[in-house]
């Protein structure tokens, strides 16, 4: 029979932990020493505040519903978009 002559399958294993550590090191090296993660997070938080600021009543209702459903993260201040 034809299937009797098929080679035995080989087990292939790779440890992705080492590759992930190497990839992360390369990403950080590419960002350079001037990269400031705290400043990046602050800028991201400010952009989020600006995006959801000055919402009208209907927009605020939709925002609140999206937060309640877990689609958007709640704001740590009070769970509502800033006014």
Short mmCIF file of C-alpha atoms in Angstrom, two decimals, residues 2-68:
data_model
loop_
_atom_site.label_atom_id
_atom_site.label_comp_id
_atom_site.label_asym_id
_atom_site.label_seq_id
_atom_site.Cartn_x
_atom_site.Cartn_y
_atom_site.Cartn_z
CA UNK A 2 1.15 3.53 -0.75
CA UNK A 3 0.66 4.87 2.76
CA UNK A 4 3.01 2.25 4.22
CA UNK A 5 6.02 3.88 2.52
CA UNK A 6 5.35 7.36 3.94
CA UNK A 7 8.12 8.65 6.20
CA UNK A 8 7.50 8.91 9.91
CA UNK A 9 6.48 12.41 11.03
CA UNK A 10 9.16 14.42 12.81
CA UNK A 11 8.52 16.38 15.97
CA UNK A 12 9.49 20.02 15.56
CA UNK A 13 9.84 22.13 18.70
CA UNK A 14 10.88 25.74 19.17
CA UNK A 15 11.11 27.73 22.37
CA UNK A 16 9.47 31.07 21.61
CA UNK A 17 10.49 32.53 24.98
CA UNK A 18 14.03 33.20 23.80
CA UNK A 19 12.83 34.61 20.47
CA UNK A 20 10.34 36.90 22.21
CA UNK A 21 13.04 38.22 24.54
CA UNK A 22 15.30 38.88 21.54
CA UNK A 23 12.46 40.62 19.66
CA UNK A 24 11.67 42.86 22.63
CA UNK A 25 15.33 43.78 23.06
CA UNK A 26 15.52 44.71 19.37
CA UNK A 27 12.39 46.88 19.63
CA UNK A 28 13.77 48.75 22.64
CA UNK A 29 17.14 49.21 20.93
CA UNK A 30 15.39 50.60 17.84
CA UNK A 31 13.50 53.14 19.95
CA UNK A 32 16.75 54.56 21.21
CA UNK A 33 17.73 56.10 24.52
CA UNK A 34 15.53 59.19 24.09
CA UNK A 35 12.32 57.12 24.26
CA UNK A 36 10.43 58.02 27.44
CA UNK A 37 7.65 55.51 28.16
CA UNK A 38 6.15 57.65 30.93
CA UNK A 39 5.87 60.64 28.58
CA UNK A 40 4.30 58.42 25.92
CA UNK A 41 1.68 57.18 28.38
CA UNK A 42 0.93 60.72 29.57
CA UNK A 43 0.48 61.88 25.98
CA UNK A 44 -1.79 58.92 25.28
CA UNK A 45 -3.90 59.71 28.35
CA UNK A 46 -4.15 63.36 27.27
CA UNK A 47 -5.23 62.32 23.77
CA UNK A 48 -7.89 60.06 25.30
CA UNK A 49 -9.15 62.92 27.50
CA UNK A 50 -9.28 65.26 24.50
CA UNK A 51 -11.07 62.69 22.33
CA UNK A 52 -13.88 62.23 24.83
CA UNK A 53 -14.13 65.82 26.09
CA UNK A 54 -16.97 68.24 25.43
CA UNK A 55 -19.45 65.54 24.45
CA UNK A 56 -23.04 66.58 24.03
CA UNK A 57 -25.74 64.79 26.02
CA UNK A 58 -26.37 62.07 23.39
CA UNK A 59 -22.66 61.45 22.83
CA UNK A 60 -22.17 61.16 26.60
CA UNK A 61 -24.97 58.59 26.80
CA UNK A 62 -23.34 56.52 24.06
CA UNK A 63 -19.94 56.86 25.72
CA UNK A 64 -21.37 55.74 29.06
CA UNK A 65 -23.08 52.76 27.40
CA UNK A 66 -19.83 51.73 25.66
CA UNK A 67 -17.97 51.93 28.98
CA UNK A 68 -20.69 49.90 30.73
#
